[in-house]
Coordinates of C-alpha atoms and ligand atoms in Angstrom, one line a residue:
X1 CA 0.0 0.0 0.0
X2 CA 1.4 3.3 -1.5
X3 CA 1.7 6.4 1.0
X4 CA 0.3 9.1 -1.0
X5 CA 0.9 12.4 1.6
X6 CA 2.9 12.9 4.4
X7 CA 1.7 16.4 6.3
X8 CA 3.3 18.5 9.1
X9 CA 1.4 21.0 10.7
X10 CA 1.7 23.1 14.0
X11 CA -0.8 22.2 16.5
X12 CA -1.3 24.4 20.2
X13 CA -3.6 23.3 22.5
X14 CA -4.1 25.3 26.0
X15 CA -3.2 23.3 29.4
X16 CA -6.3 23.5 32.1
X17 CA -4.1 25.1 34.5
X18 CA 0.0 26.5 34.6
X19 CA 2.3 24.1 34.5
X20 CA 5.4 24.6 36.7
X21 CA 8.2 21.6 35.0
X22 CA 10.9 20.3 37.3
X23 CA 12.6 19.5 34.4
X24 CA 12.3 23.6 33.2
X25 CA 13.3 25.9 36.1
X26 CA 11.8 29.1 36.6
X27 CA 9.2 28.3 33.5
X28 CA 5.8 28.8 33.0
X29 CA 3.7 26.5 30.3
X30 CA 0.2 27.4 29.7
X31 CA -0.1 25.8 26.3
X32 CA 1.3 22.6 24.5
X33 CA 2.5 22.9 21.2
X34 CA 3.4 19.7 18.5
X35 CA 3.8 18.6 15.3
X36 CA 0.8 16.9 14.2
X37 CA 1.8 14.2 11.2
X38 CA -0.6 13.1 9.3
X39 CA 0.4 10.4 6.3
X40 CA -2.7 9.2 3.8
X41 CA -2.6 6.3 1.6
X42 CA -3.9 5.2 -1.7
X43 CA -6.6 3.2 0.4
X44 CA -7.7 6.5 2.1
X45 CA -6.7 5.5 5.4
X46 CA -5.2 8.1 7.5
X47 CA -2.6 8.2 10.2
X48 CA -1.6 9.8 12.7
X49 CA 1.4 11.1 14.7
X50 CA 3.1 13.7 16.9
X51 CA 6.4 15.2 17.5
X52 CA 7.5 17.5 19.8
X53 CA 8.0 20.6 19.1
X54 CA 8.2 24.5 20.2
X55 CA 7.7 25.9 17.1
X56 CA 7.4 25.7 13.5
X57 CA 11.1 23.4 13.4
X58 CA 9.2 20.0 13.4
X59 CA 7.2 21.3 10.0
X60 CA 10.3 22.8 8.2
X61 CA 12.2 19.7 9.0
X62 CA 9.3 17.3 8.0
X63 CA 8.6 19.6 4.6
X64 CA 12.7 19.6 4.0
X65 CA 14.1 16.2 5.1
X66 CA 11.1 13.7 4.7
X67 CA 8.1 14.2 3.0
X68 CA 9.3 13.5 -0.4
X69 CA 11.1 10.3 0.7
X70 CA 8.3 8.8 1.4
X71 CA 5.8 9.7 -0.7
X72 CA 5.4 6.9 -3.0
X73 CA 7.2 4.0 -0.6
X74 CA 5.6 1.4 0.6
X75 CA 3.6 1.7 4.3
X76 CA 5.0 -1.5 5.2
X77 CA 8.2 -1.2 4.6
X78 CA 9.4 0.5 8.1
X79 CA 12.8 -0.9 8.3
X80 CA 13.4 1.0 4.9
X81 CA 11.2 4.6 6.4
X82 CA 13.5 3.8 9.3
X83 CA 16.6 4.7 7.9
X84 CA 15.1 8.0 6.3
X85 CA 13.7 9.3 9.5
X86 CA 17.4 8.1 11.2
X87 CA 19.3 10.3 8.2
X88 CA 16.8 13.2 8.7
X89 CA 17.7 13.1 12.6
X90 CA 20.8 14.5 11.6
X91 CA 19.3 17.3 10.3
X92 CA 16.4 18.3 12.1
X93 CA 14.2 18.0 15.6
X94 CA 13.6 14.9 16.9
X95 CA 11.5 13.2 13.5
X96 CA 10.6 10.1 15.7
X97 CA 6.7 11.0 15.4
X98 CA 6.4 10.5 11.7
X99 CA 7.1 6.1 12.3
X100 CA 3.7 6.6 14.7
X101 CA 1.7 7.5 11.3
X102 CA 3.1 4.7 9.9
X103 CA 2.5 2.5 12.3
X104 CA -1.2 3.8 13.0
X105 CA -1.8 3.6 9.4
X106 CA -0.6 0.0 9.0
X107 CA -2.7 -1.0 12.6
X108 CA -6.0 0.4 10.7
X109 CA -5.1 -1.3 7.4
X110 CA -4.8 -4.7 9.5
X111 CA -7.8 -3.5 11.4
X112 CA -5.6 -4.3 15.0
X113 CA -4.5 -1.9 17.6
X114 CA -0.4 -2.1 16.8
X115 CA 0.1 -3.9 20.1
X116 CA -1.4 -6.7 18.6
X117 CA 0.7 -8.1 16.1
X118 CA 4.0 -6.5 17.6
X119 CA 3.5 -9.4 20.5
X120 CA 0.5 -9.0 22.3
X121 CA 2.4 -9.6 25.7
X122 CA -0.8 -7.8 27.9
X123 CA -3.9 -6.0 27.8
X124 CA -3.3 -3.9 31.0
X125 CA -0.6 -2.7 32.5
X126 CA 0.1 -1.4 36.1
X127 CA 0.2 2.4 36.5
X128 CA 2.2 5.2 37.9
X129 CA 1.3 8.6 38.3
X130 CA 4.3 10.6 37.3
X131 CA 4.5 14.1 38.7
X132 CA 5.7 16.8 37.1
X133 CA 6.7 19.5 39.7
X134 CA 8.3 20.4 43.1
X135 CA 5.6 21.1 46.1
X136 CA 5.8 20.7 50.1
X137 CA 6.0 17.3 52.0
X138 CA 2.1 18.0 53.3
X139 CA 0.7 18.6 49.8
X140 CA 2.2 15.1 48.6
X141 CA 0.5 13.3 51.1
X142 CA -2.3 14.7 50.7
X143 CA -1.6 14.1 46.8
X144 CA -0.7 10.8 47.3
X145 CA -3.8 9.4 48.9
X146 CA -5.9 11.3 46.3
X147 CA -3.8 9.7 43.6
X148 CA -4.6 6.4 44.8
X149 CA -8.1 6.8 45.6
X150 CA -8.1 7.5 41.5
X151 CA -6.3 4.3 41.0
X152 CA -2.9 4.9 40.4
X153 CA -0.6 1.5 41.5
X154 CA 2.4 4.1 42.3
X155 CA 3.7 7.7 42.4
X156 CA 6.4 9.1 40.8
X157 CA 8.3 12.0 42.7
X158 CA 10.4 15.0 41.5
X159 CA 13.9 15.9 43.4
X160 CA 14.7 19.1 42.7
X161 CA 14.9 20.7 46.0
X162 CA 18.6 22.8 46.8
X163 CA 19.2 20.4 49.3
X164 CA 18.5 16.8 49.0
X165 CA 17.2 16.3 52.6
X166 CA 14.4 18.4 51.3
X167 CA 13.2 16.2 48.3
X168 CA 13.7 12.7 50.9
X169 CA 11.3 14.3 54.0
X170 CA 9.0 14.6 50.4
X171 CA 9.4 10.7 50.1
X172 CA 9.0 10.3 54.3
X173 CA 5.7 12.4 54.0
X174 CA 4.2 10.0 51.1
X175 CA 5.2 6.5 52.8
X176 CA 3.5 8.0 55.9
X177 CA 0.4 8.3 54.4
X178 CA 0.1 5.4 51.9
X179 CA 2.7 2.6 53.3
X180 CA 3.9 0.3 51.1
X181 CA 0.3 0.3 49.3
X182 CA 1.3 2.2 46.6
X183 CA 4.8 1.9 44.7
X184 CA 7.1 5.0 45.2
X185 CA 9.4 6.3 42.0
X186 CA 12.1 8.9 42.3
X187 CA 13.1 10.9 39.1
X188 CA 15.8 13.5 39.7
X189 CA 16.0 14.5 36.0
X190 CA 19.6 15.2 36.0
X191 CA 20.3 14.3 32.8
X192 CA 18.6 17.6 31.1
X193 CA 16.7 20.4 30.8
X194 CA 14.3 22.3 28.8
X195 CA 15.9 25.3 26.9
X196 CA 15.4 29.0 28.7
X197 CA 15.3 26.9 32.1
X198 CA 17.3 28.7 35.2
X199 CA 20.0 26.8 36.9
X200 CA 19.8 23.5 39.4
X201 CA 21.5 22.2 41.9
X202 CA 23.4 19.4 39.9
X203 CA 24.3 16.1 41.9
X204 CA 27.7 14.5 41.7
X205 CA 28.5 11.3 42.4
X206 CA 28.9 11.6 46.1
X207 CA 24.9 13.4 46.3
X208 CA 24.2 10.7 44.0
X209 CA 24.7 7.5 45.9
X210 CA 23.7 9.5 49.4
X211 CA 20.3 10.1 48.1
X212 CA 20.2 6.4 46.6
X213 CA 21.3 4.8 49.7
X214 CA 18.2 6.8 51.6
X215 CA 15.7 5.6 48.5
X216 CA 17.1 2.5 49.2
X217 CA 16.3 2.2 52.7
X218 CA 13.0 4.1 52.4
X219 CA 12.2 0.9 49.9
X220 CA 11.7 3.2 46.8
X221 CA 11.2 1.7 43.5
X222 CA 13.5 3.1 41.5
X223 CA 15.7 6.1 41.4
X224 CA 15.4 8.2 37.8
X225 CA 18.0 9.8 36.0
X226 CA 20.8 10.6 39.2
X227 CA 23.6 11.7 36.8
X228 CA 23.7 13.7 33.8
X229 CA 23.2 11.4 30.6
X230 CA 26.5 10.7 29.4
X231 CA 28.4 10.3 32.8
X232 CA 28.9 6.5 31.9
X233 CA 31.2 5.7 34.2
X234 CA 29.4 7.1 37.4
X235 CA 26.0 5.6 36.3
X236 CA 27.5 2.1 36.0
X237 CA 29.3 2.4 39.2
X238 CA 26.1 4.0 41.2
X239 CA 24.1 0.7 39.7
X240 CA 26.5 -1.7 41.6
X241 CA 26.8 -0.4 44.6
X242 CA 23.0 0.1 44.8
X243 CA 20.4 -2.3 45.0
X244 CA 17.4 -0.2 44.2
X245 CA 17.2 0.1 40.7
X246 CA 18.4 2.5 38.1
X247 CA 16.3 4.1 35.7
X248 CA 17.3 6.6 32.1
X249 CA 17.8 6.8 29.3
X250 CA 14.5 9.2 28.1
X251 CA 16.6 11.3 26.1
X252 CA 19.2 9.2 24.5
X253 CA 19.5 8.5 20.4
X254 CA 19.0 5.2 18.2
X255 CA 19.5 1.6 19.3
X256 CA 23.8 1.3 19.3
X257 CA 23.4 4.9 22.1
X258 CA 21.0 2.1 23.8
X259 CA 23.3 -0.3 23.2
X260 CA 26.2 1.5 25.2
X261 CA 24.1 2.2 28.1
X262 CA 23.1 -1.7 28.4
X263 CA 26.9 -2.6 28.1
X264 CA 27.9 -0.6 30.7
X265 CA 25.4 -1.8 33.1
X266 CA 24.2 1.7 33.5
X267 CA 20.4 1.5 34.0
X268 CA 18.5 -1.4 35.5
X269 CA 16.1 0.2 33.5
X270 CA 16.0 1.4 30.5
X271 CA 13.3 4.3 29.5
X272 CA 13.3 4.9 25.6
X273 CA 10.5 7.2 24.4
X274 CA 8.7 7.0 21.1
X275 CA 9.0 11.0 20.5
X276 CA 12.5 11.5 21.7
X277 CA 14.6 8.0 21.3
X278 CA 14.2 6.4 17.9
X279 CA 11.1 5.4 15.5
X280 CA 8.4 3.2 17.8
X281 CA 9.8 -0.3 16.3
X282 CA 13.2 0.3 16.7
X283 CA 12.5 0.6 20.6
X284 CA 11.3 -2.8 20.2
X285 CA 14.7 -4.2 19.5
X286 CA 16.4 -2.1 22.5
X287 CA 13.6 -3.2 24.7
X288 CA 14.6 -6.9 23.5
X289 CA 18.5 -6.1 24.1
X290 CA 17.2 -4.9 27.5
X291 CA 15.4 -8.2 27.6
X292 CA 18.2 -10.3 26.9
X293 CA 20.4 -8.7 29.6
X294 CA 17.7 -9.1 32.2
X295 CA 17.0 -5.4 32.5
X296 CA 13.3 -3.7 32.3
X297 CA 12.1 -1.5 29.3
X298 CA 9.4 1.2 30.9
X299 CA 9.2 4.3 28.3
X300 CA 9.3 7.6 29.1
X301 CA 5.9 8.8 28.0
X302 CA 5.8 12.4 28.6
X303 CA 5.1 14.6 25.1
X304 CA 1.9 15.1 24.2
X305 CA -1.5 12.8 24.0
X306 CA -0.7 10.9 20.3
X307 CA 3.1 9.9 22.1
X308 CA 1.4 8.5 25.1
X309 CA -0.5 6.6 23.3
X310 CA 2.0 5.4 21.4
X311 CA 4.2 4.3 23.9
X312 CA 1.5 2.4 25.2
X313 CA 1.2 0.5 22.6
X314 CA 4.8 -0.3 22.4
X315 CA 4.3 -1.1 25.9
X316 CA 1.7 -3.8 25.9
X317 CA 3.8 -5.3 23.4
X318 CA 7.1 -6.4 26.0
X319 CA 7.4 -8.8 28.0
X320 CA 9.9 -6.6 30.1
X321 CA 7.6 -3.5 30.9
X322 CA 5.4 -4.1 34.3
X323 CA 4.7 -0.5 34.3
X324 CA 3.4 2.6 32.3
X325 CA 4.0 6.1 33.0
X326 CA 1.0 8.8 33.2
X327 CA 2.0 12.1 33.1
X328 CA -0.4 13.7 35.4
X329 CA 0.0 17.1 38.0
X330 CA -3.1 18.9 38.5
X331 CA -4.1 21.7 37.9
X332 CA -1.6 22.4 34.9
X333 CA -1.1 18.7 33.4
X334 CA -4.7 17.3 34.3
X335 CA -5.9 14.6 32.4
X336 CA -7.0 16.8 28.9
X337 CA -3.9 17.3 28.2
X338 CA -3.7 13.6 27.8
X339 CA -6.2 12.8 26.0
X340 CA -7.4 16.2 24.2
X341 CA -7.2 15.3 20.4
X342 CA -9.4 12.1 20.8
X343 CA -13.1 10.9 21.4
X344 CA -12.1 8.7 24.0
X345 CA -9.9 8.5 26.5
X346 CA -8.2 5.0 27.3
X347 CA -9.3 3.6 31.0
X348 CA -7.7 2.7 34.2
X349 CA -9.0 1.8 37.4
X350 CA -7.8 -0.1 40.2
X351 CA -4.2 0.1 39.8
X352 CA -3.8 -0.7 35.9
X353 CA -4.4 1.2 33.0
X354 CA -6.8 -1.4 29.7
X355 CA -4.7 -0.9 26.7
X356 CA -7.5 0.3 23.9
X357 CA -8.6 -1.6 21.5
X358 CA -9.3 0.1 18.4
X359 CA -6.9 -0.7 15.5
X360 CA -3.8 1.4 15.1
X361 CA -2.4 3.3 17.9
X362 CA -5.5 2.8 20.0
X363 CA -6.9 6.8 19.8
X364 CA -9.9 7.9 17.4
X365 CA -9.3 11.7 16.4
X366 CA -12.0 13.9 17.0
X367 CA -11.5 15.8 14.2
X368 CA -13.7 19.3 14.8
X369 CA -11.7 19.5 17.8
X370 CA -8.6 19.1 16.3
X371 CA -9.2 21.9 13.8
X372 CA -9.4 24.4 16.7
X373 CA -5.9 23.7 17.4
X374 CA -4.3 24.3 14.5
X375 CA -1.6 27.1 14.0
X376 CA -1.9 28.9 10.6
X377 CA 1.5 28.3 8.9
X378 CA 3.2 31.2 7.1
X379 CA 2.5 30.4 3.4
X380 CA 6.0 29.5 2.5
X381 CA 5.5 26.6 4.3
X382 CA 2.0 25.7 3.4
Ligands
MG1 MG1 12.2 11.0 33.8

């Protein structure tokens, strides 16, 4: 089956509420913007992805580096639309988004949600509720009892207090009020942050394996991102002298950067993203590397609404992923800004989130409400 188009437009849709990022110091969000993708057929079957984006780079880069590659090729060849997107990379923002159209397209032409026929490994999937921002010991306990009355299986905390002993009363606060009936993560997002962010107190080593030898003790999870991404050495060391696990890799590139971080014993975990790591079935084969070296693949999932969904789907497909991340701080991040370009959200309840159904990435695009989103693009571009 021909693909006959392959657009790129800018899509903005308004969070419910501000939005204060741990991962973004001193910043403000009040709106999300993307790259919607959207790749037609010769059988008229649409589909759908995302990438991230701030601006109108995600379109230029689409319009410049992509579209005409694929025009014409073959939907089902995805090793072949692989290696375009993986040349574009080197060009352009993160092009990860445009394999998710593929992929959706192929799932409706087989009439089977992607998960499907990538494995079918299960149908639900226990859920965390990742925060996304800094706030006092009382208001996470509070938080945390709410969060579990909603059905979330486990929390995931932010560390991003000046002083460490800070971030761990945050932890003391939660396990008071829940016990051990709800899992506990730890993400200290040291391995970036988002342009135009003010400065952080970084960790070294030493802050490092302090705080993960109080996790430790406290019965935490897993501790996320402790070292900046590239600090190889430090990671793998952290990851043997500590028996909670290790968790990264969001923000690393392409199956041999994977590759690396599974040699070096660097993550127990491994957290590839379909928006920011590499095309959606390439994470398959580094969730299978992961596999083979007994380590867990749980992605990142924090984008926009069509990446979540997607990563779900890639999800439900391992055998080596007992969790899924949902990106969720109220009032800024509430649950529209999950599901906001769709006619139904996907359900969870009682600790584990039902992996939709419907063929392709699981998500049915409500269409009239999509057009309100939509950015006019200079008409260069159109
Ligand atoms: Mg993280």
């Amino acid at each position: 089956m021909k693909i006959t188009d392959l657009r790129a437009s800018l899509l903005k849709h308004p969070l419910p509420g501000e939005f204060h990022p741990t991962w973004g110091t001193g910043l403000v969000l009040t709106e999300l913007p993307m790259t919607l993708i959207q790749l037609e057929t010769e059988e008229g079957i649409t589909g759908y992805g995302a990438l991230p984006a701030n601006s109108l780079e995600g379109v230029v880069g689409v319009n410049v580096f992509i579209r005409n590659s694929l025009i014409g090729k073959d939907l089902f060849n995805t090793e072949e639309i692989g290696k375009v997107l993986r040349n574009a990379s080197l060009r352009m923002t993160w092009p990860w988004g445009v394999e998710m159209a593929v992929w959706d397209a192929i799932g409706k032409a087989c009439g089977q949600p992607v998960y499907k026929f990538w494995g079918g490994y299960q149908d639900k999937i226990k859920i965390y509720a990742s925060l996304g921002e800094v706030r006092s010991a009382e208001e996470r306990a509070e938080d945390a009892l709410r969060l579990k009355e909603q059905g979330f299986a486990g929390i995931k905390l932010r560390f991003r207090n000046d002083d460490p002993k800070e971030d761990l009363k945050v932890v003391e606060a939660v396990l008071k009020a829940v016990g051990d009936s709800m899992a506990i993560m730890v993400d200290a997002n040291q391995a970036d942050a988002l342009p135009g962010s003010s400065a952080f107190r970084e960790w070294d080593y030493a802050t490092a394996i302090r705080v993960g030898r109080e996790l430790q003790q406290m019965g935490v999870l897993w501790l996320e991102e402790p070292l900046p991404r590239f600090e190889l050495k430090g990671l793998q060391k952290l990851s043997d002298e500590l028996d909670i696990m290790i968790a990264g890799g969001e923000k690393n590139q392409m199956v041999h950067e994977f590759k690396m971080l599974i040699d070096n014993d660097c993550y127990d975990i491994l957290q590839g993203d379909a928006s920011f790591s590499e095309g959606i079935f390439q994470l398959r084969k580094i969730a299978a590397l992961a596999e083979a070296n007994h380590k867990l693949f749980i992605p990142h999932t924090w984008c926009n609404c069509i990446s979540l969904y997607a990563n779900l789907q890639l999800a439900a497909s391992l055998p080596n992923c007992p969790w899924f991340e949902y990106p969720y701080e109220e009032p800024g991040w509430g649950h529209p800004a999950n599901h906001i370009l769709f006619k139904e959200p996907f359900k969870f309840e009682n600790g584990y989130v039902h992996v939709p159904q419907s063929p392709g990435l699981g998500f049915e695009i409500d269409e009239e409400r999509l057009k309100n989103y939509i950015v006019p693009l200079p008409e260069e571009l159109e």
